Amino acid sequence: MSQELPKAYDPHGVEERIYSEWERSGLFAPAGDGEPFCIVLPPPNVTGILHMGHALDHSIMDAIIRRRRMQGYRTLWLPGTDHAGIATQNVVEREIAKNEGKTRQELGREEFVRRVWEWREKSGGTITKQMRRLGDSVDWSRERFTMDPELSRAVRKVFVDLYDEGLIYRGNRIINWCPRCQTALSDIEVEHSDVEGELIHINYPLSDHDGFVTVATTRVETMLGDTGVAVNPTDVRYQKLVGRTAILPIVGREIPIVADMAVDPAFGSGAVKVTPAHDANDFEIAQRAGLDAVNVLNPDATINANGGKFEGMDRYEARKAVLEELRSLGAVKKEERPYIHAVGHCQRCHTEVEPWLSDQWFVKIEPLARPAIEAVREGRTRFVPRRYERVYLNWMENLRDWCISRQLWWGHRIPVFTCADGHGFAALDDPSSCAECGSTELAQDPDVLDTWFSSALWPFSTLGWPEETDDLKTYYPTSALVTGYDIITFWVSRMMMMGIHFMGDVPFRDAHIHGMVRDFRGKKMSKSFGNAMDPLELIDRYGADALRMTLLRSATLGSDVPIAEKWIEGDRNFANKLWNISRFVLMNLEGSTATLDSTDMYRSRADRWILSRLDATVAAVDEAIESYDLARAAQMLRQFTWSEFADWYVEWSKGSLHGAGEFKDATRAVLTHVLGTVLRLLHPFMPFVTEELYRALTGVETIMTTPWPRPDPGLQDRDAETEMEFVMGMVGALRRFRADHKIAHSARPDAHAELEDTGLAAILESELERVRVLAGWGELALGSTNGHGGAHARLVVPGAVIHIPLAGLLDLDDERARLQKEISALEADVAGVERKLANRQFVSKAPEEVVEQQRERLSESERSIERLREALRDLEG
Ligand SMILES: [Zn+2]
Ligand SMILES: [Zn+2]
């Protein structure tokens, strides 16, 4: 039945062996006919490597999934990866440039896309291998990729449907543009950082020669595209200018001066240049005021024909040349340099991003957002913690239309076709002729879709939509989404819109939002700060179980998650502790098959106590996980296992195991039961070590599908808990006395305990030998102090006074000082409580039991002071 365990725990051998056994067994796939439970994994980028954020995210999901599986749910955790348009395209472009010195343009679109697929075959599996190291119990047989044929079909159908419903349109808008990647970027793909620039104040002469209006800019070259000047309508300095015009220097264009509330009168001169083609706010001002947009930049950020004699210059070159020209015209009022300001950079190539007016495809958001807002208001999707509902709603209520086209080659190509006559239409299958005129001269839109377009469909595309598969019927809506708060806006909101629109129901019932992993000081982790941690290195060093346990117990609901390597080391020690307890239990079973039921009448007080504490722990842990508070569950489990089970009960049991007969069997049954239950409760947190130990303890094939523990009210025993607290208090006091006085380990001092008449005397009597052994004491007797003679110490514990003869044991002056210190501390406490009780407001407003508690505390402290004073007198002999 049970097997021999090696002396020390070696996570490496064990973790790798167990994972491949699990994977081979097919147990990650849903089984049975229980209620369905499903999580779809937020797909990591196919270029990705596992970072601490994934490690946290996946540990949370795996813990939730493993508990549900043990509870008998038909549990599916569906994995997959994202094609990650721009990220992957750049990785492959760089590789080709390095190895062959070629650009993607030189290869051509078809060949380049073939190379990306080739790269994906070869290197795209890194992150899925790393997920196995972490222990993710995902169903690999259902693994998906956003560019799989079935998922691409789903993407295309969604596009065509939205297009035909009039919810996708072509628009000329300001987008973030990377001049190097030559594509539109979403806000999340733009990183803002401070740069040293310049702020140039320019005088624009008024057309009627009545002076100037001054504007300021950090990008002087964009003035070539100015089509207006704007001021705030409430700004009295400029009221007389509104409606007049100015002459744009160099260009000579006459531009109107308009009023707009968006202008901040406190910034610069209070007047701003309006460059609709190169600034998002200016674009909106221009729309309101009816101003034209003049685009002066080519896609590569060189000046185009609208820039006159600057045409062909790079933007930075033009910045210098335009400034030089303005200076020579005497139009520069002031130059501020250096001027530190934040500039957006391309996340992938770090080039400065240009806000740029271009033709793009957009999704009309308002009709999609409305039902997605209602769904959350009505509680059909529940945010955990609740406060993230606000973040979601704020975002949804202020959403602009979504720019979905990207000027990339890697991704889902936009299925819009245009014939020679200019008829445009979207098609589910590649058409051979124009639907309107029959022309066979068709061209497909060259752009691809934003990566987030396909991830928005992930909860149903992965389950087989648009086919009505069994999986789709069984698992949609999915049970829970687990993700960081940073992508509520980009991902969560879009899944909600698409899920409701195409499936008629929300994509997930619960959205569990967690924080970001930080260092132990709370600082963001990053390579440049030098505080980044690599989860794989940590797994190598301490094992996946230790890393998972630290992440989970640090992940306080919804808050950021501080991590220190020391804590992971501590959880490696915890795994070792579990290992050692298990070895102890196995060694002492000696083939006993005693069960809890067969031995229940022979249980000792300690047996009843640990079973009662276990029962409370089972209930509390279960409740915490149910409400997604995995940190609290992990902390309680760790505390129970280490302190109550290992440090107290296991030590305590050593006495019974030396005893005889039925009592010994009862203790064995309790040890086996508590250990088995603890291993099952810990399995979702530390899957590997618990699997290895549970197999050794029980001989079952796997812990993964054993039933999740449930509370058993029959094991609750309040009396045993009270009595053991009293006895443990006694042991604790004796141990503390040793430690406080640095009494040698080998010393075996004597003592006797004088009990208050609380009914506990009989209990202590029966446990006296155990107390003596656990505290490492010599003679321990019950009775009064009469006749001891000489100086002695008093230990005051609730319900008893322990007398310890001091001759030859310790220095009397030190002991005097110690007692005095304890008395002072208690006196301060008494004074505090008295102040509280003298406060009429407190006494009348606080709940009665709180006031009562304070009164009890006061009399308890006063009694203790009295006894400590007696102890002081005892020292005099
Ligand atoms: Zn770029
Ligand atoms: Zn046509």
Short mmCIF file of C-alpha atoms in Angstrom, two decimals, residues 424-849:
data_model
loop_
_atom_site.label_atom_id
_atom_site.label_comp_id
_atom_site.label_asym_id
_atom_site.label_seq_id
_atom_site.Cartn_x
_atom_site.Cartn_y
_atom_site.Cartn_z
CA GLY A 424 -16.56 47.07 -52.09
CA PHE A 425 -17.92 44.13 -50.09
CA ALA A 426 -16.89 41.70 -47.37
CA ALA A 427 -16.95 37.98 -48.12
CA LEU A 428 -16.75 34.84 -45.99
CA ASP A 429 -15.10 32.89 -48.81
CA ASP A 430 -12.69 34.39 -51.32
CA PRO A 431 -14.99 35.57 -54.13
CA SER A 432 -14.27 35.04 -57.82
CA SER A 433 -16.37 37.98 -59.02
CA CYS A 434 -17.93 41.21 -57.81
CA ALA A 435 -21.33 40.62 -56.23
CA GLU A 436 -22.67 43.81 -57.78
CA CYS A 437 -21.29 43.96 -61.34
CA GLY A 438 -19.79 40.54 -61.87
CA SER A 439 -16.34 41.95 -62.58
CA THR A 440 -13.60 39.40 -61.96
CA GLU A 441 -10.96 42.04 -61.37
CA LEU A 442 -10.93 41.99 -57.59
CA ALA A 443 -8.40 43.27 -55.07
CA GLN A 444 -8.38 42.34 -51.37
CA ASP A 445 -7.68 44.94 -48.73
CA PRO A 446 -3.97 44.61 -47.90
CA ASP A 447 -4.35 45.23 -44.15
CA VAL A 448 -4.74 42.69 -41.35
CA LEU A 449 -6.85 42.88 -38.20
CA ASP A 450 -5.70 44.11 -34.82
CA THR A 451 -4.56 41.10 -32.75
CA TRP A 452 -7.18 41.97 -30.12
CA PHE A 453 -9.92 41.39 -32.69
CA SER A 454 -9.33 37.64 -32.63
CA SER A 455 -8.69 37.54 -28.87
CA ALA A 456 -12.07 39.23 -28.35
CA LEU A 457 -13.68 36.07 -29.76
CA TRP A 458 -11.49 33.67 -27.76
CA PRO A 459 -14.16 32.43 -25.27
CA PHE A 460 -16.35 31.09 -28.12
CA SER A 461 -14.02 30.68 -31.10
CA THR A 462 -11.93 28.21 -29.08
CA LEU A 463 -15.06 26.16 -28.31
CA GLY A 464 -15.83 25.71 -32.00
CA TRP A 465 -18.06 28.63 -32.97
CA PRO A 466 -19.59 29.19 -35.55
CA GLU A 467 -20.17 25.41 -35.54
CA GLU A 468 -22.62 24.33 -32.85
CA THR A 469 -20.20 21.94 -31.21
CA ASP A 470 -20.81 19.97 -28.02
CA ASP A 471 -18.08 21.97 -26.31
CA LEU A 472 -19.76 25.24 -27.22
CA LYS A 473 -23.11 24.01 -25.86
CA THR A 474 -21.52 22.61 -22.71
CA TYR A 475 -19.04 25.30 -21.75
CA TYR A 476 -20.40 28.65 -22.98
CA PRO A 477 -20.75 30.93 -21.03
CA THR A 478 -17.49 29.93 -19.40
CA SER A 479 -17.41 29.92 -15.61
CA ALA A 480 -14.61 32.35 -14.87
CA LEU A 481 -12.08 34.61 -16.45
CA VAL A 482 -8.84 35.21 -14.57
CA THR A 483 -6.71 38.15 -15.65
CA GLY A 484 -4.73 41.17 -14.50
CA TYR A 485 -6.37 44.58 -14.12
CA ASP A 486 -4.15 45.99 -16.87
CA ILE A 487 -6.21 44.47 -19.67
CA ILE A 488 -9.74 45.07 -18.44
CA THR A 489 -10.02 47.75 -21.08
CA PHE A 490 -8.32 46.07 -24.01
CA TRP A 491 -9.52 42.56 -23.62
CA VAL A 492 -12.23 42.02 -21.01
CA SER A 493 -14.47 44.73 -22.44
CA ARG A 494 -14.10 43.47 -26.01
CA MET A 495 -14.82 39.86 -25.09
CA MET A 496 -17.97 41.08 -23.36
CA MET A 497 -19.13 43.00 -26.46
CA MET A 498 -18.38 40.23 -28.94
CA GLY A 499 -19.67 37.43 -26.71
CA ILE A 500 -23.01 39.11 -26.12
CA HIS A 501 -23.40 40.15 -29.76
CA PHE A 502 -22.61 36.76 -31.31
CA MET A 503 -23.58 34.26 -28.60
CA GLY A 504 -26.45 36.18 -27.01
CA ASP A 505 -24.87 35.72 -23.58
CA VAL A 506 -21.90 36.94 -21.58
CA PRO A 507 -18.58 35.12 -22.20
CA PHE A 508 -17.95 34.39 -18.49
CA ARG A 509 -19.92 34.47 -15.25
CA ASP A 510 -17.11 35.71 -13.01
CA ALA A 511 -14.26 38.02 -13.96
CA HIS A 512 -11.59 37.50 -11.33
CA ILE A 513 -9.18 40.41 -11.58
CA HIS A 514 -5.78 40.18 -9.92
CA GLY A 515 -2.92 42.61 -9.38
CA MET A 516 0.58 42.85 -10.83
CA VAL A 517 3.63 41.05 -9.47
CA ARG A 518 6.03 43.48 -7.84
CA ASP A 519 9.22 43.23 -5.82
CA PHE A 520 8.95 43.02 -2.04
CA ARG A 521 9.16 46.79 -1.71
CA GLY A 522 6.16 47.11 -4.00
CA LYS A 523 8.20 48.36 -6.95
CA LYS A 524 7.33 47.36 -10.47
CA MET A 525 9.56 44.58 -11.76
CA SER A 526 11.62 45.43 -14.81
CA LYS A 527 14.92 44.52 -16.37
CA SER A 528 16.06 48.14 -16.28
CA PHE A 529 15.46 48.39 -12.50
CA GLY A 530 17.42 45.17 -12.07
CA ASN A 531 14.65 43.65 -9.91
CA ALA A 532 13.06 41.37 -12.49
CA MET A 533 12.71 37.73 -11.50
CA ASP A 534 12.63 34.82 -13.93
CA PRO A 535 10.05 32.21 -12.91
CA LEU A 536 11.98 29.42 -14.65
CA GLU A 537 15.17 30.17 -12.74
CA LEU A 538 13.14 30.16 -9.53
CA ILE A 539 11.56 26.82 -10.44
CA ASP A 540 15.05 25.44 -11.08
CA ARG A 541 16.20 26.68 -7.70
CA TYR A 542 13.19 25.93 -5.46
CA GLY A 543 10.66 23.90 -7.43
CA ALA A 544 7.40 24.97 -9.04
CA ASP A 545 5.41 24.21 -5.89
CA ALA A 546 7.39 26.75 -3.86
CA LEU A 547 7.03 29.47 -6.49
CA ARG A 548 3.29 28.84 -6.82
CA MET A 549 2.71 28.83 -3.08
CA THR A 550 4.52 32.15 -2.61
CA LEU A 551 2.65 33.78 -5.48
CA LEU A 552 -0.70 32.54 -4.24
CA ARG A 553 -0.31 33.44 -0.61
CA SER A 554 0.95 36.92 -1.58
CA ALA A 555 -1.90 37.60 -3.99
CA THR A 556 -4.26 39.43 -1.64
CA LEU A 557 -7.56 39.81 -3.46
CA GLY A 558 -7.28 42.43 -6.20
CA SER A 559 -4.09 44.02 -4.89
CA ASP A 560 -0.62 44.04 -6.37
CA VAL A 561 1.48 41.04 -5.44
CA PRO A 562 4.83 41.61 -3.72
CA ILE A 563 7.38 38.80 -4.07
CA ALA A 564 10.77 38.16 -2.49
CA GLU A 565 13.09 35.27 -3.26
CA LYS A 566 13.39 34.65 0.49
CA TRP A 567 9.68 33.88 0.66
CA ILE A 568 10.00 31.33 -2.14
CA GLU A 569 12.85 29.76 -0.21
CA GLY A 570 10.51 29.68 2.80
CA ASP A 571 7.93 27.78 0.78
CA ARG A 572 10.60 25.36 -0.44
CA ASN A 573 11.17 24.74 3.28
CA PHE A 574 7.45 24.28 3.69
CA ALA A 575 7.50 21.58 0.97
CA ASN A 576 10.37 19.92 2.85
CA LYS A 577 8.35 20.12 6.06
CA LEU A 578 5.45 18.34 4.37
CA TRP A 579 7.90 15.74 3.12
CA ASN A 580 9.30 15.16 6.59
CA ILE A 581 5.89 14.91 8.25
CA SER A 582 4.88 12.38 5.64
CA ARG A 583 8.00 10.33 6.19
CA PHE A 584 7.32 10.35 9.91
CA VAL A 585 3.74 9.24 9.43
CA LEU A 586 4.68 6.51 6.97
CA MET A 587 7.41 5.17 9.22
CA ASN A 588 5.03 4.95 12.15
CA LEU A 589 2.11 3.30 10.42
CA GLU A 590 3.85 -0.06 10.50
CA GLY A 591 1.19 -1.55 8.28
CA SER A 592 -1.69 -0.41 10.48
CA THR A 593 -4.99 -0.17 8.61
CA ALA A 594 -6.83 1.53 11.44
CA THR A 595 -9.38 4.08 10.26
CA LEU A 596 -10.96 7.04 12.00
CA ASP A 597 -14.23 5.15 12.38
CA SER A 598 -12.72 1.97 13.74
CA THR A 599 -10.77 3.82 16.44
CA ASP A 600 -13.02 6.71 17.41
CA MET A 601 -13.59 5.64 21.03
CA TYR A 602 -9.83 5.51 21.71
CA ARG A 603 -9.01 9.06 20.69
CA SER A 604 -6.89 11.12 23.01
CA ARG A 605 -7.58 14.73 23.80
CA ALA A 606 -4.91 15.77 21.28
CA ASP A 607 -6.46 13.51 18.63
CA ARG A 608 -9.84 15.14 19.15
CA TRP A 609 -8.26 18.59 19.16
CA ILE A 610 -6.41 18.23 15.83
CA LEU A 611 -9.47 16.71 14.14
CA SER A 612 -11.56 19.63 15.35
CA ARG A 613 -8.97 22.15 14.12
CA LEU A 614 -8.71 20.30 10.81
CA ASP A 615 -12.44 20.49 10.36
CA ALA A 616 -12.45 24.24 10.95
CA THR A 617 -9.58 24.59 8.46
CA VAL A 618 -11.38 22.55 5.78
CA ALA A 619 -14.44 24.76 6.08
CA ALA A 620 -12.50 28.05 6.09
CA VAL A 621 -10.21 27.10 3.20
CA ASP A 622 -13.10 25.94 1.08
CA GLU A 623 -15.04 29.10 1.73
CA ALA A 624 -12.01 31.27 0.88
CA ILE A 625 -11.34 29.56 -2.46
CA GLU A 626 -15.02 29.69 -3.35
CA SER A 627 -14.84 33.48 -3.04
CA TYR A 628 -11.55 33.59 -5.02
CA ASP A 629 -9.53 34.55 -1.93
CA LEU A 630 -6.73 32.11 -2.62
CA ALA A 631 -4.24 34.11 -0.57
CA ARG A 632 -6.27 33.64 2.60
CA ALA A 633 -6.79 29.97 1.84
CA ALA A 634 -3.07 29.44 1.27
CA GLN A 635 -2.09 31.30 4.45
CA MET A 636 -4.54 29.34 6.60
CA LEU A 637 -3.40 26.02 5.18
CA ARG A 638 0.24 26.81 5.65
CA GLN A 639 -0.37 27.96 9.21
CA PHE A 640 -2.44 24.91 10.13
CA THR A 641 0.00 22.46 8.57
CA TRP A 642 3.13 23.96 9.97
CA SER A 643 2.12 25.17 13.41
CA GLU A 644 -0.78 23.09 14.59
CA PHE A 645 -0.20 19.83 12.75
CA ALA A 646 3.59 19.58 12.47
CA ASP A 647 4.82 21.53 15.49
CA TRP A 648 2.13 20.42 17.94
CA TYR A 649 0.23 17.36 16.94
CA VAL A 650 3.05 15.40 15.33
CA GLU A 651 5.29 16.11 18.33
CA TRP A 652 2.47 15.21 20.70
CA SER A 653 1.74 11.97 18.85
CA LYS A 654 5.23 10.67 19.51
CA GLY A 655 4.14 9.84 23.05
CA SER A 656 1.04 7.90 21.93
CA LEU A 657 3.01 6.04 19.30
CA HIS A 658 5.25 4.68 22.02
CA GLY A 659 2.20 3.61 23.95
CA ALA A 660 0.17 0.51 23.38
CA GLY A 661 -2.84 -0.94 21.64
CA GLU A 662 -5.96 0.82 20.53
CA PHE A 663 -4.78 4.27 21.54
CA LYS A 664 -1.76 3.89 19.31
CA ASP A 665 -3.98 2.83 16.42
CA ALA A 666 -6.28 5.78 17.00
CA THR A 667 -3.32 8.13 16.75
CA ARG A 668 -2.12 6.42 13.58
CA ALA A 669 -5.57 6.79 12.06
CA VAL A 670 -5.64 10.47 12.99
CA LEU A 671 -2.16 11.11 11.59
CA THR A 672 -3.12 9.44 8.32
CA HIS A 673 -6.42 11.25 8.09
CA VAL A 674 -5.06 14.73 8.85
CA LEU A 675 -2.09 14.32 6.53
CA GLY A 676 -4.25 12.96 3.72
CA THR A 677 -6.72 15.82 4.10
CA VAL A 678 -3.98 18.45 4.25
CA LEU A 679 -2.38 17.02 1.10
CA ARG A 680 -5.68 17.17 -0.76
CA LEU A 681 -6.35 20.74 0.42
CA LEU A 682 -2.85 21.77 -0.60
CA HIS A 683 -2.98 20.03 -3.96
CA PRO A 684 -4.38 23.02 -5.91
CA PHE A 685 -1.54 25.17 -4.51
CA MET A 686 1.38 22.71 -4.58
CA PRO A 687 0.34 20.03 -7.04
CA PHE A 688 3.60 18.11 -7.39
CA VAL A 689 4.76 17.39 -3.85
CA THR A 690 1.20 16.62 -2.76
CA GLU A 691 0.82 14.12 -5.61
CA GLU A 692 4.05 12.36 -4.71
CA LEU A 693 3.23 12.19 -1.01
CA TYR A 694 -0.42 11.24 -1.42
CA ARG A 695 0.53 8.32 -3.63
CA ALA A 696 3.03 7.16 -1.03
CA LEU A 697 0.51 7.54 1.77
CA THR A 698 -2.50 5.90 0.15
CA GLY A 699 -1.27 3.92 -2.83
CA VAL A 700 -3.84 5.61 -5.12
CA GLU A 701 -2.81 6.39 -8.69
CA THR A 702 -3.34 10.14 -8.44
CA ILE A 703 -4.50 12.79 -6.02
CA MET A 704 -5.89 14.86 -8.92
CA THR A 705 -9.24 13.09 -8.97
CA THR A 706 -9.63 12.18 -5.31
CA PRO A 707 -12.56 13.94 -3.68
CA TRP A 708 -12.06 17.46 -2.38
CA PRO A 709 -12.35 17.46 1.47
CA ARG A 710 -15.60 18.58 3.00
CA PRO A 711 -16.21 19.73 6.56
CA ASP A 712 -17.53 17.03 8.91
CA PRO A 713 -19.36 18.62 11.86
CA GLY A 714 -18.99 15.31 13.72
CA LEU A 715 -15.31 16.11 14.20
CA GLN A 716 -15.88 19.47 15.89
CA ASP A 717 -14.93 19.37 19.55
CA ARG A 718 -14.98 22.70 21.42
CA ASP A 719 -13.98 21.11 24.72
CA ALA A 720 -10.90 19.49 23.26
CA GLU A 721 -9.90 22.83 21.73
CA THR A 722 -10.27 24.71 25.04
CA GLU A 723 -8.42 22.06 26.98
CA MET A 724 -5.57 21.79 24.53
CA GLU A 725 -5.19 25.56 24.43
CA PHE A 726 -4.72 25.44 28.18
CA VAL A 727 -2.16 22.65 28.00
CA MET A 728 -0.29 24.20 25.06
CA GLY A 729 -0.24 27.48 26.99
CA MET A 730 1.57 25.65 29.76
CA VAL A 731 4.16 24.15 27.41
CA GLY A 732 4.59 27.51 25.73
CA ALA A 733 5.22 29.27 29.05
CA LEU A 734 7.85 26.73 30.05
CA ARG A 735 9.57 26.98 26.66
CA ARG A 736 9.54 30.76 26.79
CA PHE A 737 11.05 30.70 30.26
CA ARG A 738 13.93 28.57 28.95
CA ALA A 739 14.45 30.85 25.98
CA ASP A 740 14.16 34.09 27.99
CA HIS A 741 16.76 32.93 30.45
CA LYS A 742 18.97 31.16 27.95
CA ILE A 743 18.88 28.00 30.05
CA ALA A 744 21.13 25.33 28.55
CA HIS A 745 19.48 22.80 26.27
CA SER A 746 20.68 19.91 28.36
CA ALA A 747 19.39 21.38 31.64
CA ARG A 748 16.29 19.68 33.09
CA PRO A 749 14.90 22.11 35.67
CA ASP A 750 12.09 21.15 38.04
CA ALA A 751 8.79 22.94 38.55
CA HIS A 752 5.39 22.56 40.03
CA ALA A 753 2.12 23.99 38.91
CA GLU A 754 -0.49 25.47 41.20
CA LEU A 755 -3.87 25.42 39.51
CA GLU A 756 -6.77 27.78 39.88
CA ASP A 757 -10.00 26.00 40.52
CA THR A 758 -11.21 26.07 36.89
CA GLY A 759 -11.96 22.44 36.27
CA LEU A 760 -8.81 22.22 34.19
CA ALA A 761 -6.75 20.71 37.00
CA ALA A 762 -7.76 17.17 36.15
CA ILE A 763 -6.90 17.75 32.53
CA LEU A 764 -3.46 19.00 33.27
CA GLU A 765 -2.88 16.08 35.53
CA SER A 766 -3.52 13.65 32.71
CA GLU A 767 -1.28 15.55 30.29
CA LEU A 768 1.48 16.38 32.75
CA GLU A 769 3.99 13.87 31.43
CA ARG A 770 3.50 15.08 27.85
CA VAL A 771 3.93 18.71 28.93
CA ARG A 772 7.12 17.79 30.73
CA VAL A 773 8.57 16.02 27.67
CA LEU A 774 7.55 18.66 25.15
CA ALA A 775 8.95 21.46 27.29
CA GLY A 776 12.16 19.53 28.07
CA TRP A 777 11.61 19.79 31.81
CA GLY A 778 12.89 17.61 34.68
CA GLU A 779 10.39 17.00 37.47
CA LEU A 780 6.95 18.54 36.92
CA ALA A 781 4.52 18.23 39.82
CA LEU A 782 1.10 19.51 40.70
CA GLY A 783 0.38 21.07 44.06
CA SER A 784 0.92 24.09 46.27
CA THR A 785 4.19 25.88 46.84
CA ASN A 786 4.35 24.97 50.52
CA GLY A 787 7.72 23.82 51.61
CA HIS A 788 9.77 24.54 48.47
CA GLY A 789 12.00 27.00 50.30
CA GLY A 790 14.45 29.38 48.70
CA ALA A 791 14.14 31.77 45.75
CA HIS A 792 11.84 30.69 43.00
CA ALA A 793 10.25 32.07 39.84
CA ARG A 794 6.57 32.26 39.11
CA LEU A 795 5.17 31.80 35.59
CA VAL A 796 1.70 33.13 35.41
CA VAL A 797 -0.48 31.58 32.74
CA PRO A 798 -4.25 31.73 32.44
CA GLY A 799 -5.63 29.27 34.98
CA ALA A 800 -2.37 28.42 36.70
CA VAL A 801 0.84 29.56 38.34
CA ILE A 802 4.02 27.61 37.75
CA HIS A 803 6.74 27.75 40.39
CA ILE A 804 10.33 27.17 39.39
CA PRO A 805 13.08 26.91 42.03
CA LEU A 806 15.91 29.12 40.89
CA ALA A 807 18.86 27.95 42.91
CA GLY A 808 21.66 27.15 40.49
CA LEU A 809 19.41 27.90 37.52
CA LEU A 810 19.75 31.60 36.86
CA ASP A 811 20.82 35.00 38.04
CA LEU A 812 18.29 36.51 40.49
CA ASP A 813 18.92 40.13 39.46
CA ASP A 814 18.06 39.31 35.86
CA GLU A 815 14.88 37.64 36.95
CA ARG A 816 13.90 40.63 39.06
CA ALA A 817 14.38 42.88 36.03
CA ARG A 818 12.31 40.57 33.85
CA LEU A 819 9.37 40.56 36.27
CA GLN A 820 9.54 44.32 36.67
CA LYS A 821 9.38 44.71 32.90
CA GLU A 822 6.33 42.47 32.64
CA ILE A 823 4.60 44.38 35.42
CA SER A 824 5.28 47.72 33.72
CA ALA A 825 3.89 46.45 30.43
CA LEU A 826 0.72 45.20 32.12
CA GLU A 827 0.33 48.44 34.04
CA ALA A 828 0.46 50.41 30.81
CA ASP A 829 -2.19 48.12 29.39
CA VAL A 830 -4.40 48.58 32.46
CA ALA A 831 -4.09 52.35 32.18
CA GLY A 832 -5.12 52.20 28.52
CA VAL A 833 -8.16 50.05 29.16
CA GLU A 834 -9.18 52.23 32.11
CA ARG A 835 -9.03 55.31 29.91
CA LYS A 836 -11.27 53.60 27.38
CA LEU A 837 -13.80 52.54 30.00
CA ALA A 838 -13.81 56.05 31.50
CA ASN A 839 -14.75 57.40 28.08
CA ARG A 840 -18.52 57.74 28.15
CA GLN A 841 -18.75 57.88 24.38
CA PHE A 842 -16.95 54.55 24.03
CA VAL A 843 -19.03 52.86 26.69
CA SER A 844 -22.33 54.07 25.24
CA LYS A 845 -21.50 53.57 21.56
CA ALA A 846 -19.45 50.38 21.42
CA PRO A 847 -21.33 47.08 21.23
CA GLU A 848 -21.98 45.58 24.63
CA GLU A 849 -19.74 42.56 24.15
#
